[in-house]
XYZ file of C-alpha atoms in Angstrom:
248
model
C 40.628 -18.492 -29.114
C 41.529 -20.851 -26.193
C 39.192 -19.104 -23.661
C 38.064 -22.413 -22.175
C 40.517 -24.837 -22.833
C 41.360 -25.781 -19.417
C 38.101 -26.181 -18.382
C 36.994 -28.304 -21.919
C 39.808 -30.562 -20.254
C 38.679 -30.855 -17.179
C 35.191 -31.716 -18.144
C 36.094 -34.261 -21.118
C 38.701 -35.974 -17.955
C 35.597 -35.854 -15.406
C 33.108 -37.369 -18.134
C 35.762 -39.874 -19.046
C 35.989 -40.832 -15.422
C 31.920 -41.899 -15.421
C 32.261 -43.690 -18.387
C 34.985 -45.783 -16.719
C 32.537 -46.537 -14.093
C 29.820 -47.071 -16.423
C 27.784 -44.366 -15.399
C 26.835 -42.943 -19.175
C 23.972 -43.646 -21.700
C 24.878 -41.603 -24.936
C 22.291 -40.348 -27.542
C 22.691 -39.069 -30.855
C 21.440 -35.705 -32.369
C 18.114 -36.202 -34.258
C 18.340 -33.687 -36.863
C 15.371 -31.441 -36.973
C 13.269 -33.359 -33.927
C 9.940 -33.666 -34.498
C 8.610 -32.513 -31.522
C 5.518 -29.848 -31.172
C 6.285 -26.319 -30.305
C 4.515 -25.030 -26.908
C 4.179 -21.702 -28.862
C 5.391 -19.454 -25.979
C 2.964 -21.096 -23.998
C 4.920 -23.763 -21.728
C 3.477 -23.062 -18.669
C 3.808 -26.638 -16.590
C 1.093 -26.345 -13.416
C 2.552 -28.865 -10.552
C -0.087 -30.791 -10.934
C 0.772 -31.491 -14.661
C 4.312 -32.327 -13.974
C 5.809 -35.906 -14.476
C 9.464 -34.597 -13.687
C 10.832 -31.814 -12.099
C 15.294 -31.068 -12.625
C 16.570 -28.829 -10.461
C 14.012 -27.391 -8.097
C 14.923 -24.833 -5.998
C 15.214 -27.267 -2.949
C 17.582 -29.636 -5.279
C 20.879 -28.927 -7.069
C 21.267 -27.482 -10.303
C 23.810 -25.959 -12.909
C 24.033 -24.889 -16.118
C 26.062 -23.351 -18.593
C 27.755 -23.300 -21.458
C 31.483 -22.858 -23.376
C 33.021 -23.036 -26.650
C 36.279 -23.564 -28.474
C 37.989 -22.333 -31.585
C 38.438 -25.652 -32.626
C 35.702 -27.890 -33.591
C 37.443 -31.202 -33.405
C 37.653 -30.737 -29.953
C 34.171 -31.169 -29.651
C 32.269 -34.434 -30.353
C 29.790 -33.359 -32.758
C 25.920 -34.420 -31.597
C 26.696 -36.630 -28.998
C 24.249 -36.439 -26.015
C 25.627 -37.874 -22.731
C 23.673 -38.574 -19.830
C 24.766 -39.479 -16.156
C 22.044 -40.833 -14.666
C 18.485 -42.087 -15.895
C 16.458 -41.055 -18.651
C 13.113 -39.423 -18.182
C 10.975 -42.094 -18.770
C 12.466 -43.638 -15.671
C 11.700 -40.506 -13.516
C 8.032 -40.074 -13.771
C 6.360 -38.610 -10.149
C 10.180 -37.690 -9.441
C 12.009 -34.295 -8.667
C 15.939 -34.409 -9.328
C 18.670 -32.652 -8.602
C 19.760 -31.638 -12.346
C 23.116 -30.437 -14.914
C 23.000 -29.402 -18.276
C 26.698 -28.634 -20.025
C 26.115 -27.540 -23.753
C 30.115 -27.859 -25.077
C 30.385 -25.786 -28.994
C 33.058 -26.254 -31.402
C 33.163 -22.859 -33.673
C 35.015 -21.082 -35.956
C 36.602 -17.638 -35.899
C 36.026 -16.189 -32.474
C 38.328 -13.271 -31.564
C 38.485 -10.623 -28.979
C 36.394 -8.135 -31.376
C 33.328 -10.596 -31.603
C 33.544 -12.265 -28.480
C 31.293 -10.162 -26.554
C 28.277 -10.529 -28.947
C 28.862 -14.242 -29.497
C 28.737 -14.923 -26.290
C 25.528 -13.074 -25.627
C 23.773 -14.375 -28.470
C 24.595 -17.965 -27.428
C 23.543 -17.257 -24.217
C 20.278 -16.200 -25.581
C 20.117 -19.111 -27.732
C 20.209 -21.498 -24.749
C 17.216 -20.378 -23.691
C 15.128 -20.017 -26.404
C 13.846 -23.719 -26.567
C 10.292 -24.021 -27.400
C 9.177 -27.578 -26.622
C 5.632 -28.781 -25.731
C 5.364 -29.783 -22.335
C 8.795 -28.573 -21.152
C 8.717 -25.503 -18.811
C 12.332 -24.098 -18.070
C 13.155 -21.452 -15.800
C 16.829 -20.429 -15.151
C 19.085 -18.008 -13.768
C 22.618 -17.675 -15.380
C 24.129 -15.647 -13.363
C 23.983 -18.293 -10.935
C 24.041 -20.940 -13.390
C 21.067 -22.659 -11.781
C 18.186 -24.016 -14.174
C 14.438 -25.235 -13.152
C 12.743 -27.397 -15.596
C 9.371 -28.913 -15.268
C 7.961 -31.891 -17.925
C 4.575 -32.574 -18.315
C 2.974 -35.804 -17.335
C 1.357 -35.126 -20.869
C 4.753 -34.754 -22.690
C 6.248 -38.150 -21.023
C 3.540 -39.899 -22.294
C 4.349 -39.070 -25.552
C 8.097 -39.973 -24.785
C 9.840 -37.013 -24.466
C 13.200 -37.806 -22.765
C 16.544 -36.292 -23.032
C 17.504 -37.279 -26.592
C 14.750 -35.102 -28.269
C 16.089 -32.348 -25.617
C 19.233 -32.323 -26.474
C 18.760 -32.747 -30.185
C 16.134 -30.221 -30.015
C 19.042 -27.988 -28.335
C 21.390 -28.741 -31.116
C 19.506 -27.445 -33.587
C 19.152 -24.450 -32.113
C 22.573 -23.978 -31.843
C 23.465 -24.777 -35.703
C 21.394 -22.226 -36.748
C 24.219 -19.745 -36.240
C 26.614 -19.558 -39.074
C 29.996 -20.181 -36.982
C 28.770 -22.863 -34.799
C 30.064 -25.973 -35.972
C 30.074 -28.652 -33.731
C 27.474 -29.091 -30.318
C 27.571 -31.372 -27.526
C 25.368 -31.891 -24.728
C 25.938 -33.349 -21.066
C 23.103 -34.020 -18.937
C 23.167 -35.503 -15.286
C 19.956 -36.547 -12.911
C 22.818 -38.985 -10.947
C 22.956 -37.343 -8.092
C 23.472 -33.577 -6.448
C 27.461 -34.928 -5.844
C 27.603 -35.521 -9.369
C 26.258 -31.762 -10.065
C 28.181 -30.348 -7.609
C 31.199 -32.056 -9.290
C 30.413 -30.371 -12.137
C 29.086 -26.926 -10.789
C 32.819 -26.398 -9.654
C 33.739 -26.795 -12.958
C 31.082 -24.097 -13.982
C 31.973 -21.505 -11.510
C 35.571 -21.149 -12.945
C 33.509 -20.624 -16.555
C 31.150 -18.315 -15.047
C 34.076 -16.257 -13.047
C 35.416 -15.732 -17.048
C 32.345 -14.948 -18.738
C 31.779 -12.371 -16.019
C 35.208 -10.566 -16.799
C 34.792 -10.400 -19.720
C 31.042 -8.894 -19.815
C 32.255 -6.450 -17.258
C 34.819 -5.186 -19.882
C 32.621 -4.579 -22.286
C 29.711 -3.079 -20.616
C 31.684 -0.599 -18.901
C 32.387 2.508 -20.360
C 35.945 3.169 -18.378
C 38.303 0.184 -17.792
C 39.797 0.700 -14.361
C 41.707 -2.768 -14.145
C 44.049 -1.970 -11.347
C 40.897 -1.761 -8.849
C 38.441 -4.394 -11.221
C 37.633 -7.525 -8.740
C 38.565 -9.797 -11.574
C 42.445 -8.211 -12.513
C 43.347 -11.562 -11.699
C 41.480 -13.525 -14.002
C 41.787 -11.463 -16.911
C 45.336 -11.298 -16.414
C 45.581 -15.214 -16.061
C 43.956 -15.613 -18.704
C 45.369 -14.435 -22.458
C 42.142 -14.250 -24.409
C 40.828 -11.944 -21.719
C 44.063 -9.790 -22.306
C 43.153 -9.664 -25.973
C 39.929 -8.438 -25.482
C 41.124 -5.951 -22.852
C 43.758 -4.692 -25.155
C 40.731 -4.430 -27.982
C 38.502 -2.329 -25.456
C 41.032 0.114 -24.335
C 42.314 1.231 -27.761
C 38.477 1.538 -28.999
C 37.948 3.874 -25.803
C 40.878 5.685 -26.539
C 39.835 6.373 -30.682
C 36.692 6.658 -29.929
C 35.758 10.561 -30.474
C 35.064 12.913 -27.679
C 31.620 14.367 -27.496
C-alpha cells in the first residue's frame, strides 16, 4: 500500500533540509534498552520534573505512518532537531515526535486493525520517570521527565530505542524510525502541517470502518478518499462486506 507516500516524501525532503543546515544529532536504536519500567506507575508531580515537551501552553504534534516498503524507511535511526535532554533540565519545550514504519503486507482488509493496534502501541511505553499524556485526535502529546530520570541520563536515544522495540514486537513491522524536535514551535509547526494531511487520512479511513452504512456522496471526507487510491480500496472492501453480509 502507498497510503502515505506523499507525505513519507515530504517529511524525508523537510528532514533533509535541517540536515543541510546542520540542525540534526542522529542516534541509533539500542536493542532491548535497559531502562527500568515505571510499572504503570509514571505519575511525574511538577515538582519532580526536569523537562516538560509539549505543555499545553507550548506546541506539540505527534503521529505516526507507515509504508509497504521497508527500504523506504531507515531502519533505527533516531533524529533529533534540537537539543538533547540533558541540555534541557528546569526547561519546558515546545515538542514533535514522528515514528516513520517500514512493513510488510498491508492491504485494504487489514488496514483498519493495523492501524489501531499501532496506534495503541505508541502509547504503551512504560519508562521510569517519563510521564506522557497525549491526544491523537489532535495529534498533540504532553510528556513530563523526572529530575530523577535525567540524573540517571535518560535522553532521547533510550526513548526512541525504547519506542522501537515496541514497535518490532509486531510480526509485520520491519523497519522503525524516529524524529524528534525540541528546536523550536516553527520547527513543529513545520511539521504539524505535515501531520494534519496524515491525520485527515487516518480519519477517513476509521470513519469507513466504524460505520455501519457508507454514505460517501454526503461523507465530509469524499474528497480524500477519492484522492487517494488506497482509501478507494478499502472503500471498495467495506461496501461489498456490507452488501454479503447476511440480513438479520
Amino acid at each position: 500500500m502507498r497510503l502515505f507516500d506523499q507525505q513519507l516524501l515530504e517529511i524525508n525532503d523537510w528532514l533533509t533540509g535541517k540536515k543541510t543546515d546542520r540542525k540534526v544529532i542522529e542516534f541509533y536504536h539500542q536493542v532491548r534498552v535497559d531502562w527500568p519500567a515505571g510499572e504503570k506507575r509514571n505519575i511525574v508531580l511538577g515538582q519532580d520534573t526536569a523537562v516538560e515537551l509539549g505543555n499545553p501552553q507550548q506546541e506539540s504534534t505527534a503521529f505516526l505512518l507507515w509504508t509497504n516498503d521497508p527500504d523506504k524507511i531507515r531502519p533505527g535511526v533516531i533524529s533529533l532537531i534540537g537539543r538533547d535532554l540533558p541540555l534541557c533540565a528546569g526547561e519546558k519545550l515546545p515538542f514533535g515526535k514522528v515514528v516513520l514504519i517500514g512493513g510488510e503486507d498491508f492491504n485494504e482488509e487489514n488496514l483498519y486493525d493495523r492501524s489501531t493496534e499501532m496506534e495503541y502501541v505508541r502509547f504503551a511505553l512504560d519508562l521510569k520517570g517519563y510521564m506522557m499524556r497525549a491526544v491523537s485526535q489532535y495529534q498533540r502529546e504532553w510528556s513530563r521527565v523526572s529530575k530523577e530520570a535525567l540524573q540517571h541520563g535518560f535522553s532521547f536515544q533510550i526513548l526512541g530505542s525504547a519506542l522501537i522495540d515496541q514497535f518490532l514486537k509486531l510480526e509485520y513491522i520491519k523497519a522503525v524510525e524516529v524524529i524528534f524536535i525540541t528546536s523550536s514551535k516553527d520547527h513543529v509547526l513545520e511539521l504539524k502541517k505535515m501531520g494534519a494531511e496524515v491525520l485527515q487520512i487516518i480519519r477517513a479511513m476509521n470513519k469507513m470502518a466504524e460505520e455501519k452504512f457508507l454514505d460517501c456522496d454526503t461523507c465530509d471526507y469524499k474528497t480524500i478518499c477519492d484522492d487517494v487510491t488506497d482509501l478507494k480500496l478499502m472503500r471498495a472492501s467495506l461496501q461489498k462486506k456490507k452488501r454479503n453480509r447476511p440480513f438479520h
